[in-house]
Short mmCIF file of C-alpha atoms in Angstrom, two decimals:
data_model
loop_
_atom_site.label_atom_id
_atom_site.label_comp_id
_atom_site.label_asym_id
_atom_site.label_seq_id
_atom_site.Cartn_x
_atom_site.Cartn_y
_atom_site.Cartn_z
CA SER A 112 -31.56 -16.44 14.40
CA GLU A 113 -28.91 -18.19 13.97
CA PHE A 114 -26.45 -15.92 15.96
CA SER A 115 -26.76 -12.61 17.73
CA SER A 116 -22.87 -11.96 18.74
CA GLU A 117 -19.58 -12.16 17.09
CA ASN A 118 -18.14 -15.70 18.35
CA GLU A 119 -22.32 -17.51 17.78
CA LEU A 120 -21.27 -15.96 13.81
CA LEU A 121 -18.33 -17.43 13.81
CA LEU A 122 -18.99 -21.01 14.99
CA PHE A 123 -22.33 -21.00 12.64
CA VAL A 124 -19.19 -19.94 9.40
CA ASP A 125 -17.69 -22.89 11.25
CA LYS A 126 -21.32 -25.15 11.03
CA LEU A 127 -21.35 -24.82 7.23
CA LYS A 128 -18.30 -25.83 6.44
CA ARG A 129 -18.49 -28.65 7.94
CA LEU A 130 -21.85 -29.50 6.24
CA SER A 131 -21.09 -28.21 3.23
CA GLY A 132 -17.48 -31.18 2.95
CA GLY A 133 -15.51 -27.86 3.12
CA LYS A 134 -17.19 -25.67 0.87
CA PRO A 135 -16.24 -21.68 1.10
CA VAL A 136 -18.21 -20.11 3.53
CA GLY A 137 -18.28 -15.96 3.61
CA ILE A 138 -19.78 -13.45 4.99
CA LYS A 139 -20.99 -9.66 3.45
CA ILE A 140 -20.89 -6.33 5.61
CA CYS A 141 -21.28 -2.57 4.56
CA MET A 142 -18.80 -1.32 6.93
CA GLY A 143 -20.16 0.84 9.33
CA ASN A 144 -18.42 0.91 12.79
CA PRO A 145 -15.08 -0.19 12.34
CA GLU A 146 -14.53 -1.40 15.60
CA GLU A 147 -17.48 -3.94 15.44
CA PHE A 148 -15.43 -5.36 12.61
CA GLU A 149 -12.20 -5.43 14.74
CA GLU A 150 -14.20 -7.02 17.39
CA LEU A 151 -15.72 -9.55 14.48
CA CYS A 152 -11.59 -10.23 13.91
CA LEU A 153 -10.14 -10.49 16.73
CA SER A 154 -13.11 -13.00 17.80
CA MET A 155 -11.83 -14.95 14.77
CA LYS A 156 -7.57 -14.79 16.01
CA GLU A 157 -9.14 -16.03 19.25
CA SER A 158 -11.32 -19.08 17.99
CA ASN A 159 -9.06 -19.65 15.09
CA ILE A 160 -12.39 -20.02 13.19
CA TYR A 161 -12.40 -17.95 9.38
CA PRO A 162 -14.75 -17.23 7.00
CA ASP A 163 -12.59 -18.14 3.90
CA PHE A 164 -13.84 -14.54 2.24
CA ILE A 165 -15.24 -11.40 3.63
CA THR A 166 -17.05 -9.32 0.70
CA ILE A 167 -17.54 -5.70 2.01
CA ASP A 168 -20.25 -3.51 0.01
CA GLY A 169 -20.09 0.02 -0.18
CA GLY A 170 -22.54 1.98 0.74
CA GLU A 171 -23.49 2.90 -2.85
CA GLY A 172 -24.17 -0.43 -4.09
CA GLY A 173 -27.67 -2.37 -3.43
CA THR A 174 -30.58 -3.63 -5.70
CA GLY A 175 -33.31 -1.27 -7.15
CA ALA A 176 -35.06 -3.06 -4.37
CA ALA A 177 -33.40 -0.90 -1.90
CA PRO A 178 -35.01 1.62 -0.12
CA PRO A 179 -32.87 5.02 -1.64
CA GLU A 180 -32.14 6.16 2.14
CA PHE A 181 -30.41 3.55 2.07
CA SER A 182 -28.74 3.38 -1.21
CA ASN A 183 -27.49 7.19 -0.47
CA SER A 184 -27.24 7.90 3.06
CA ILE A 185 -26.05 4.15 4.69
CA GLY A 186 -22.89 2.78 5.14
CA MET A 187 -18.92 3.54 4.44
CA SER A 188 -18.71 4.32 0.35
CA LEU A 189 -16.23 1.12 -1.36
CA ARG A 190 -13.19 2.60 -0.88
CA ASP A 191 -13.16 3.27 2.64
CA GLY A 192 -14.97 0.57 3.70
CA LEU A 193 -12.36 -1.66 1.72
CA ILE A 194 -9.27 0.43 3.40
CA PHE A 195 -10.78 -0.05 7.15
CA ALA A 196 -11.19 -4.14 6.09
CA ASN A 197 -7.93 -4.59 5.17
CA ASP A 198 -6.19 -2.54 7.42
CA ILE A 199 -7.75 -3.96 10.34
CA LEU A 200 -6.82 -7.50 9.26
CA LEU A 201 -3.22 -6.40 8.27
CA ARG A 202 -3.66 -5.37 11.95
CA VAL A 203 -4.96 -7.95 13.86
CA GLY A 204 -2.24 -9.61 12.26
CA ILE A 205 -4.82 -12.17 9.93
CA ARG A 206 -5.29 -11.29 6.81
CA ASN A 207 -3.44 -14.47 5.75
CA HIS A 208 -5.80 -16.48 6.58
CA VAL A 209 -8.89 -14.24 4.81
CA LYS A 210 -9.53 -13.62 1.51
CA ILE A 211 -11.21 -10.21 0.65
CA ILE A 212 -14.19 -9.34 -2.21
CA ALA A 213 -15.09 -6.39 -2.72
CA SER A 214 -18.41 -4.94 -4.19
CA GLY A 215 -20.20 -1.94 -4.92
CA LYS A 216 -20.43 0.32 -8.73
CA VAL A 217 -17.72 -1.41 -9.87
CA ILE A 218 -18.17 -1.32 -13.49
CA THR A 219 -15.47 -0.09 -15.62
CA GLY A 220 -11.64 -1.88 -16.01
CA PHE A 221 -10.63 0.83 -13.42
CA ASP A 222 -12.90 0.51 -11.06
CA ILE A 223 -11.34 -3.43 -10.78
CA VAL A 224 -8.01 -2.23 -10.56
CA LYS A 225 -8.62 1.02 -8.03
CA VAL A 226 -10.64 -1.61 -5.99
CA LEU A 227 -7.17 -4.73 -6.25
CA ALA A 228 -4.83 -1.60 -5.26
CA LEU A 229 -6.79 -1.02 -2.28
CA GLY A 230 -7.01 -4.37 -1.05
CA ALA A 231 -9.08 -6.40 -2.42
CA ASP A 232 -7.91 -10.27 -4.01
CA ALA A 233 -10.95 -10.42 -6.43
CA CYS A 234 -14.52 -8.42 -7.06
CA TYR A 235 -18.38 -8.49 -7.80
CA ALA A 236 -19.80 -6.89 -10.41
CA ALA A 237 -23.66 -6.85 -10.35
CA ARG A 238 -25.04 -3.77 -11.33
CA ALA A 239 -22.75 -3.60 -14.52
CA MET A 240 -23.80 -6.84 -15.33
CA MET A 241 -27.66 -6.02 -14.98
CA LEU A 242 -26.96 -3.35 -17.39
CA SER A 243 -25.55 -5.16 -20.07
CA LEU A 244 -27.98 -7.06 -19.79
CA GLY A 245 -30.93 -4.49 -20.72
CA CYS A 246 -31.47 -3.02 -17.13
CA ILE A 247 -32.97 0.28 -16.89
CA GLN A 248 -32.65 0.78 -13.54
CA ALA A 249 -36.45 1.31 -13.04
CA LEU A 250 -36.06 0.77 -9.89
CA ILE A 251 -38.35 -1.88 -8.95
CA CYS A 252 -36.83 -5.32 -8.62
CA ASN A 253 -38.84 -6.05 -5.75
CA GLN A 254 -42.53 -6.02 -7.07
CA ASN A 255 -42.02 -8.63 -9.95
CA LYS A 256 -43.05 -5.71 -12.89
CA CYS A 257 -39.76 -5.37 -14.52
CA PRO A 258 -40.58 -3.56 -18.15
CA THR A 259 -37.66 -4.94 -19.50
CA GLY A 260 -38.06 -8.54 -18.06
CA ILE A 261 -34.76 -8.96 -15.97
CA ALA A 262 -36.12 -8.93 -12.22
CA THR A 263 -39.77 -10.64 -12.81
CA GLN A 264 -41.30 -13.89 -13.65
CA LYS A 265 -44.57 -12.08 -15.20
CA PRO A 266 -44.50 -13.86 -18.78
CA HIS A 267 -45.46 -11.39 -20.41
CA LEU A 268 -42.78 -8.94 -19.07
CA VAL A 269 -40.31 -11.89 -19.05
CA LYS A 270 -40.97 -12.39 -23.08
CA GLY A 271 -39.11 -8.80 -23.50
CA LEU A 272 -36.20 -9.85 -22.54
CA ASN A 273 -34.30 -12.13 -25.80
CA VAL A 274 -31.61 -14.15 -23.96
CA GLU A 275 -29.95 -14.82 -27.84
CA ASP A 276 -29.05 -11.55 -28.70
CA LYS A 277 -28.54 -10.49 -24.44
CA TYR A 278 -25.98 -13.06 -23.53
CA VAL A 279 -23.92 -12.09 -26.07
CA ARG A 280 -23.99 -7.85 -25.00
CA VAL A 281 -22.75 -9.13 -21.35
CA ALA A 282 -20.43 -11.93 -22.62
CA ASN A 283 -18.89 -8.45 -24.71
CA TYR A 284 -18.69 -6.12 -21.86
CA HIS A 285 -17.30 -9.09 -19.48
CA LEU A 286 -14.41 -9.66 -22.10
CA GLY A 287 -13.97 -6.09 -22.88
CA THR A 288 -13.99 -4.85 -18.96
CA LEU A 289 -11.07 -7.79 -18.56
CA GLU A 290 -9.30 -6.22 -21.83
CA SER A 291 -9.10 -2.66 -20.28
CA VAL A 292 -8.05 -3.79 -17.17
CA ALA A 293 -4.94 -5.53 -19.14
CA GLU A 294 -4.39 -2.36 -20.95
CA ILE A 295 -3.87 -0.08 -17.77
CA MET A 296 -1.51 -2.27 -16.19
CA CYS A 297 0.55 -2.21 -19.40
CA ALA A 298 0.49 1.64 -19.58
CA ALA A 299 1.63 1.28 -15.51
CA GLY A 300 3.98 -1.37 -16.01
CA ILE A 301 2.60 -3.69 -13.72
CA ARG A 302 3.25 -7.23 -14.10
CA ASP A 303 0.52 -9.59 -12.55
CA LEU A 304 -2.36 -8.56 -10.36
CA HIS A 305 -0.81 -8.96 -6.77
CA SER A 306 1.92 -5.93 -7.62
CA ILE A 307 -1.03 -3.60 -7.93
CA GLY A 308 -0.33 -1.23 -4.88
CA ARG A 309 -1.56 1.88 -3.48
CA LYS A 310 1.06 3.53 -4.77
CA HIS A 311 -0.70 3.27 -8.14
CA ILE A 312 -3.69 5.28 -7.27
CA TRP A 313 -3.07 9.28 -7.24
CA ARG A 314 -6.27 11.74 -5.60
CA ARG A 315 -5.39 15.81 -6.35
CA ILE A 316 -5.78 16.71 -2.68
CA SER A 317 -5.93 20.57 -3.43
CA PHE A 318 -5.68 23.10 -6.58
CA ASN A 319 -1.50 21.95 -6.69
CA GLU A 320 -1.11 19.05 -4.39
CA ILE A 321 -1.89 15.31 -5.67
CA LYS A 322 -1.18 12.34 -3.31
CA ASN A 323 -1.42 8.40 -3.69
CA TYR A 324 -3.38 6.24 -1.44
CA GLU A 325 -0.36 4.98 0.01
CA GLU A 326 0.80 8.31 1.49
CA LEU A 327 -2.77 9.07 2.50
CA PHE A 328 -3.96 5.51 3.61
CA PRO A 329 -0.56 4.21 4.77
CA TYR A 330 -0.79 0.29 5.51
CA PRO A 331 -0.69 -0.17 8.95
CA ALA A 332 2.09 -2.07 10.41
CA ARG A 333 2.01 -5.65 11.05
CA LYS A 334 2.70 -7.98 13.69
CA LYS A 335 5.36 -9.79 14.25
CA ASN A 336 5.82 -13.20 12.78
CA ALA A 337 2.54 -12.92 11.06
CA LYS A 338 2.52 -13.37 7.03
CA THR A 339 0.41 -11.46 6.09
CA LYS A 340 0.11 -11.28 1.59
CA ARG A 341 0.56 -7.68 1.07
CA VAL A 342 -0.57 -5.94 -2.81
CA ALA A 343 2.16 -3.82 -2.64
#
């Protein structure tokens, strides 16, 4: 109800920044039509109003409350949406103004490395944290009947969530995942996160051909005088 166009969205972002005393304000989208995202980016450049971050959510994301058809069929995958978002921001010349966060089944250390290579500055891990907490994917998050006691407020179900045991498991998962990222980077000879790029991720194209992501998805030409950060 606060906005109905790209310009009104940006004005709302600016309003939230001012009212919060400058706290980071961002938007989260699942990429559908890249042209609409490009229009939003052009509006940012014209108005000189930028969200601090844009979260790209893959079509494969979503909680157990999401309709199955949405989780299975609506929106681009995280990989495709992330590539489009990063490249459009580069092409418009505003990539340096906005951070990109990746979201959508980011579970393993390699998942993190891959989204960073495709252009993300950071990532969310929601599903993985829920699984480490004990989620069994009952897909009834919105019904207040979660059998593991995680997504419910019913006292007799909440009792099934042993916090003293589960918080250790969540912490161990998080630590192990970050160690995996470090090991992958060391094995690939990558010194820091900013050096990860599309050239590091390979994909089989056919029985006898492989290409890296930079060959498959070349970086767009950047506009002159645009001090855009590039991860590779």
